[in-house]
Amino acid sequence: AGLPEDFVWRQVAAFAPPEIRDGDVQQHPVLGYAILQHDQPWSLEHPKASAQASQEQRLLFLDITGVNCVNCRLMERTVLARKDVQEKLAGMVLSQLYLDSVPGIADAQLHEQILEHNRTLAVEMLQDVTMPSYAIVTPDGKQVLAIFPGVDPSGGEKFLEFIEAGISRWKQNSASAGTTPSATTSSTAKL
């Protein structure tokens, strides 16, 4: 608190590990282990997030990240913290796929199981393990609608375009299939 929020400070602060406080990782009734970021739950257990997205017919937002990822912290503290980005994400089921270590998971077997799943999914779905990477996926988890690799040099404008492109592609796919997409706007209730 009280530290500068200028460009130079954000670059330096990105070297710090994620700000995960006691209680930030909790057992969510639907998402399994979840971490609270920017007042929204992000599932750490992708299969549970995917099942929820499918059940509610909501887009699935994947954040490929790592505990030891400087660019991930930079995106979390700048782009993902933007109110307009948060409003767009509020209509989706959010899932973080940690590739190096999963915070807040004390059970060693579950920790390794989640890591293996995340690594396999990143390779199979995105053909990449760049951290950070972001993907918008259909509710059934079968189609990647949009991918955003790396850091957004525009400070969030290109990231918003990526989100809009994913939502638009899903609406187009739904229209051609004769279904109506639901839960893609920020008016959708949060989990």
Short mmCIF file of C-alpha atoms in Angstrom, two decimals:
data_model
loop_
_atom_site.label_atom_id
_atom_site.label_comp_id
_atom_site.label_asym_id
_atom_site.label_seq_id
_atom_site.Cartn_x
_atom_site.Cartn_y
_atom_site.Cartn_z
CA ALA A 1 0.00 0.00 0.00
CA GLY A 2 1.20 3.46 -0.83
CA LEU A 3 3.75 2.29 -3.41
CA PRO A 4 3.94 4.12 -6.74
CA GLU A 5 1.81 2.88 -9.61
CA ASP A 6 3.90 4.20 -12.46
CA PHE A 7 5.36 2.27 -15.39
CA VAL A 8 8.78 1.69 -13.80
CA TRP A 9 7.31 0.41 -10.53
CA ARG A 10 5.00 -2.04 -12.34
CA GLN A 11 8.02 -3.46 -14.19
CA VAL A 12 9.97 -3.92 -10.95
CA ALA A 13 7.00 -5.28 -8.98
CA ALA A 14 6.38 -7.93 -11.64
CA PHE A 15 9.44 -9.81 -10.35
CA ALA A 16 7.64 -10.51 -7.07
CA PRO A 17 5.67 -13.77 -6.77
CA PRO A 18 1.87 -13.59 -6.95
CA GLU A 19 0.18 -11.82 -4.07
CA ILE A 20 -1.57 -14.83 -2.58
CA ARG A 21 -2.66 -14.26 0.98
CA ASP A 22 -4.03 -16.76 3.47
CA GLY A 23 -7.58 -17.47 2.46
CA ASP A 24 -7.16 -16.47 -1.21
CA VAL A 25 -7.15 -20.13 -2.27
CA GLN A 26 -10.33 -21.76 -1.06
CA GLN A 27 -12.47 -24.76 -1.76
CA HIS A 28 -15.22 -23.38 -4.02
CA PRO A 29 -18.52 -25.33 -4.02
CA VAL A 30 -18.50 -25.66 -7.82
CA LEU A 31 -15.01 -24.83 -9.07
CA GLY A 32 -12.98 -26.94 -6.62
CA TYR A 33 -9.86 -25.17 -5.45
CA ALA A 34 -10.13 -21.56 -6.59
CA ILE A 35 -8.15 -18.40 -6.09
CA LEU A 36 -9.78 -15.03 -5.63
CA GLN A 37 -8.32 -12.38 -7.92
CA HIS A 38 -9.87 -8.99 -8.59
CA ASP A 39 -12.94 -10.15 -6.63
CA GLN A 40 -13.60 -13.06 -9.01
CA PRO A 41 -13.00 -16.79 -8.38
CA TRP A 42 -10.52 -18.44 -10.75
CA SER A 43 -10.65 -22.22 -10.66
CA LEU A 44 -7.34 -24.02 -10.18
CA GLU A 45 -8.99 -27.30 -11.23
CA HIS A 46 -9.67 -27.02 -14.96
CA PRO A 47 -11.96 -30.08 -15.23
CA LYS A 48 -14.35 -28.55 -12.68
CA ALA A 49 -14.29 -25.17 -14.43
CA SER A 50 -14.91 -26.86 -17.76
CA ALA A 51 -17.86 -28.81 -16.34
CA GLN A 52 -19.34 -25.58 -14.94
CA ALA A 53 -18.92 -23.77 -18.27
CA SER A 54 -20.63 -26.63 -20.07
CA GLN A 55 -23.48 -26.83 -17.58
CA GLU A 56 -24.16 -23.07 -17.72
CA GLN A 57 -23.30 -22.68 -21.42
CA ARG A 58 -20.79 -19.96 -20.57
CA LEU A 59 -17.49 -19.37 -22.29
CA LEU A 60 -14.40 -20.71 -20.53
CA PHE A 61 -11.51 -18.29 -20.05
CA LEU A 62 -8.10 -19.91 -19.57
CA ASP A 63 -5.13 -18.11 -18.04
CA ILE A 64 -1.93 -20.10 -18.66
CA THR A 65 0.31 -18.86 -15.86
CA GLY A 66 3.02 -19.71 -13.39
CA VAL A 67 4.08 -18.76 -9.90
CA ASN A 68 7.53 -17.82 -11.20
CA CYS A 69 6.38 -15.79 -14.21
CA VAL A 70 7.29 -12.10 -14.31
CA ASN A 71 5.12 -11.35 -17.35
CA CYS A 72 2.15 -13.07 -15.69
CA ARG A 73 2.41 -10.73 -12.69
CA LEU A 74 2.69 -7.74 -15.02
CA MET A 75 -0.50 -8.73 -16.85
CA GLU A 76 -2.34 -9.45 -13.57
CA ARG A 77 -1.41 -6.09 -12.09
CA THR A 78 -2.14 -4.04 -15.20
CA VAL A 79 -4.35 -5.51 -17.92
CA LEU A 80 -6.36 -8.05 -15.88
CA ALA A 81 -6.90 -5.43 -13.17
CA ARG A 82 -8.66 -3.06 -15.57
CA LYS A 83 -12.34 -2.57 -14.80
CA ASP A 84 -13.40 -2.97 -18.44
CA VAL A 85 -11.48 -6.25 -18.70
CA GLN A 86 -13.03 -7.48 -15.43
CA GLU A 87 -16.50 -6.66 -16.74
CA LYS A 88 -15.91 -8.77 -19.86
CA LEU A 89 -14.50 -11.67 -17.83
CA ALA A 90 -17.45 -11.62 -15.41
CA GLY A 91 -19.58 -13.38 -18.02
CA MET A 92 -17.20 -16.34 -18.31
CA VAL A 93 -16.03 -19.22 -16.16
CA LEU A 94 -12.44 -18.38 -15.21
CA SER A 95 -9.67 -20.94 -14.86
CA GLN A 96 -5.97 -20.51 -14.13
CA LEU A 97 -3.67 -23.23 -15.39
CA TYR A 98 -0.40 -23.02 -13.46
CA LEU A 99 2.45 -24.77 -15.24
CA ASP A 100 5.24 -24.62 -12.63
CA SER A 101 3.56 -24.88 -9.22
CA VAL A 102 -0.06 -24.61 -8.11
CA PRO A 103 -0.45 -22.23 -5.16
CA GLY A 104 -2.51 -23.22 -2.15
CA ILE A 105 -2.69 -26.96 -2.88
CA ALA A 106 -1.15 -28.78 0.10
CA ASP A 107 -2.01 -32.32 -1.08
CA ALA A 108 1.12 -33.36 -3.02
CA GLN A 109 -0.71 -35.93 -5.15
CA LEU A 110 -3.46 -33.49 -6.16
CA HIS A 111 -0.83 -30.80 -6.80
CA GLU A 112 1.05 -33.06 -9.25
CA GLN A 113 -2.18 -34.25 -10.86
CA ILE A 114 -3.27 -30.65 -11.52
CA LEU A 115 0.17 -29.70 -12.89
CA GLU A 116 0.25 -32.68 -15.26
CA HIS A 117 -3.27 -31.92 -16.48
CA ASN A 118 -2.45 -28.23 -17.01
CA ARG A 119 0.74 -28.93 -18.94
CA THR A 120 -0.93 -31.51 -21.15
CA LEU A 121 -3.90 -29.23 -21.82
CA ALA A 122 -1.68 -26.25 -22.72
CA VAL A 123 0.25 -28.34 -25.24
CA GLU A 124 -2.78 -30.11 -26.73
CA MET A 125 -5.17 -27.16 -26.83
CA LEU A 126 -2.83 -24.25 -27.53
CA GLN A 127 0.21 -26.07 -28.96
CA ASP A 128 2.22 -23.75 -26.70
CA VAL A 129 3.28 -23.31 -23.10
CA THR A 130 4.07 -19.60 -23.28
CA MET A 131 3.39 -17.86 -19.98
CA PRO A 132 1.24 -15.96 -19.88
CA SER A 133 -1.18 -17.08 -22.55
CA TYR A 134 -4.91 -16.63 -22.53
CA ALA A 135 -7.61 -18.51 -24.39
CA ILE A 136 -11.35 -18.24 -24.79
CA VAL A 137 -12.87 -21.69 -25.22
CA THR A 138 -16.36 -22.89 -26.09
CA PRO A 139 -18.49 -24.07 -23.17
CA ASP A 140 -18.02 -27.69 -24.20
CA GLY A 141 -14.24 -27.20 -24.02
CA LYS A 142 -13.69 -28.48 -27.55
CA GLN A 143 -12.91 -25.35 -29.54
CA VAL A 144 -10.48 -22.53 -28.89
CA LEU A 145 -12.14 -19.34 -30.10
CA ALA A 146 -9.30 -16.90 -29.48
CA ILE A 147 -5.74 -16.94 -28.10
CA PHE A 148 -3.66 -14.10 -26.68
CA PRO A 149 -0.01 -15.02 -26.03
CA GLY A 150 2.32 -12.92 -23.91
CA VAL A 151 2.11 -9.39 -22.60
CA ASP A 152 -0.18 -6.71 -24.03
CA PRO A 153 2.04 -3.74 -24.91
CA SER A 154 -1.05 -1.55 -25.44
CA GLY A 155 -1.93 -1.75 -21.74
CA GLY A 156 -5.16 -3.63 -22.37
CA GLU A 157 -6.66 -2.38 -25.64
CA LYS A 158 -5.42 -5.36 -27.66
CA PHE A 159 -6.50 -7.69 -24.85
CA LEU A 160 -10.04 -6.27 -25.01
CA GLU A 161 -10.01 -6.84 -28.78
CA PHE A 162 -9.00 -10.46 -28.15
CA ILE A 163 -11.90 -10.94 -25.71
CA GLU A 164 -14.36 -9.34 -28.13
CA ALA A 165 -13.06 -11.53 -30.97
CA GLY A 166 -13.61 -14.68 -28.90
CA ILE A 167 -17.13 -13.66 -27.90
CA SER A 168 -17.98 -12.65 -31.47
CA ARG A 169 -16.70 -15.94 -32.88
CA TRP A 170 -18.81 -17.89 -30.39
CA LYS A 171 -21.90 -15.88 -31.31
CA GLN A 172 -21.23 -16.52 -35.00
CA ASN A 173 -20.75 -20.25 -34.38
CA SER A 174 -23.93 -20.37 -32.30
CA ALA A 175 -25.93 -18.47 -34.93
CA SER A 176 -24.82 -20.84 -37.69
CA ALA A 177 -25.70 -23.81 -35.47
CA GLY A 178 -29.11 -22.33 -34.71
CA THR A 179 -28.54 -21.87 -30.99
CA THR A 180 -28.51 -18.71 -28.94
CA PRO A 181 -25.44 -18.10 -26.81
CA SER A 182 -26.17 -17.07 -23.28
CA ALA A 183 -24.04 -15.65 -20.51
CA THR A 184 -21.54 -13.71 -22.61
CA THR A 185 -22.11 -10.28 -21.21
CA SER A 186 -21.08 -8.68 -17.99
CA SER A 187 -24.68 -8.75 -16.84
CA THR A 188 -24.33 -12.47 -16.23
CA ALA A 189 -24.31 -13.34 -12.55
CA LYS A 190 -20.92 -14.14 -11.09
CA LEU A 191 -20.25 -17.57 -9.66
#
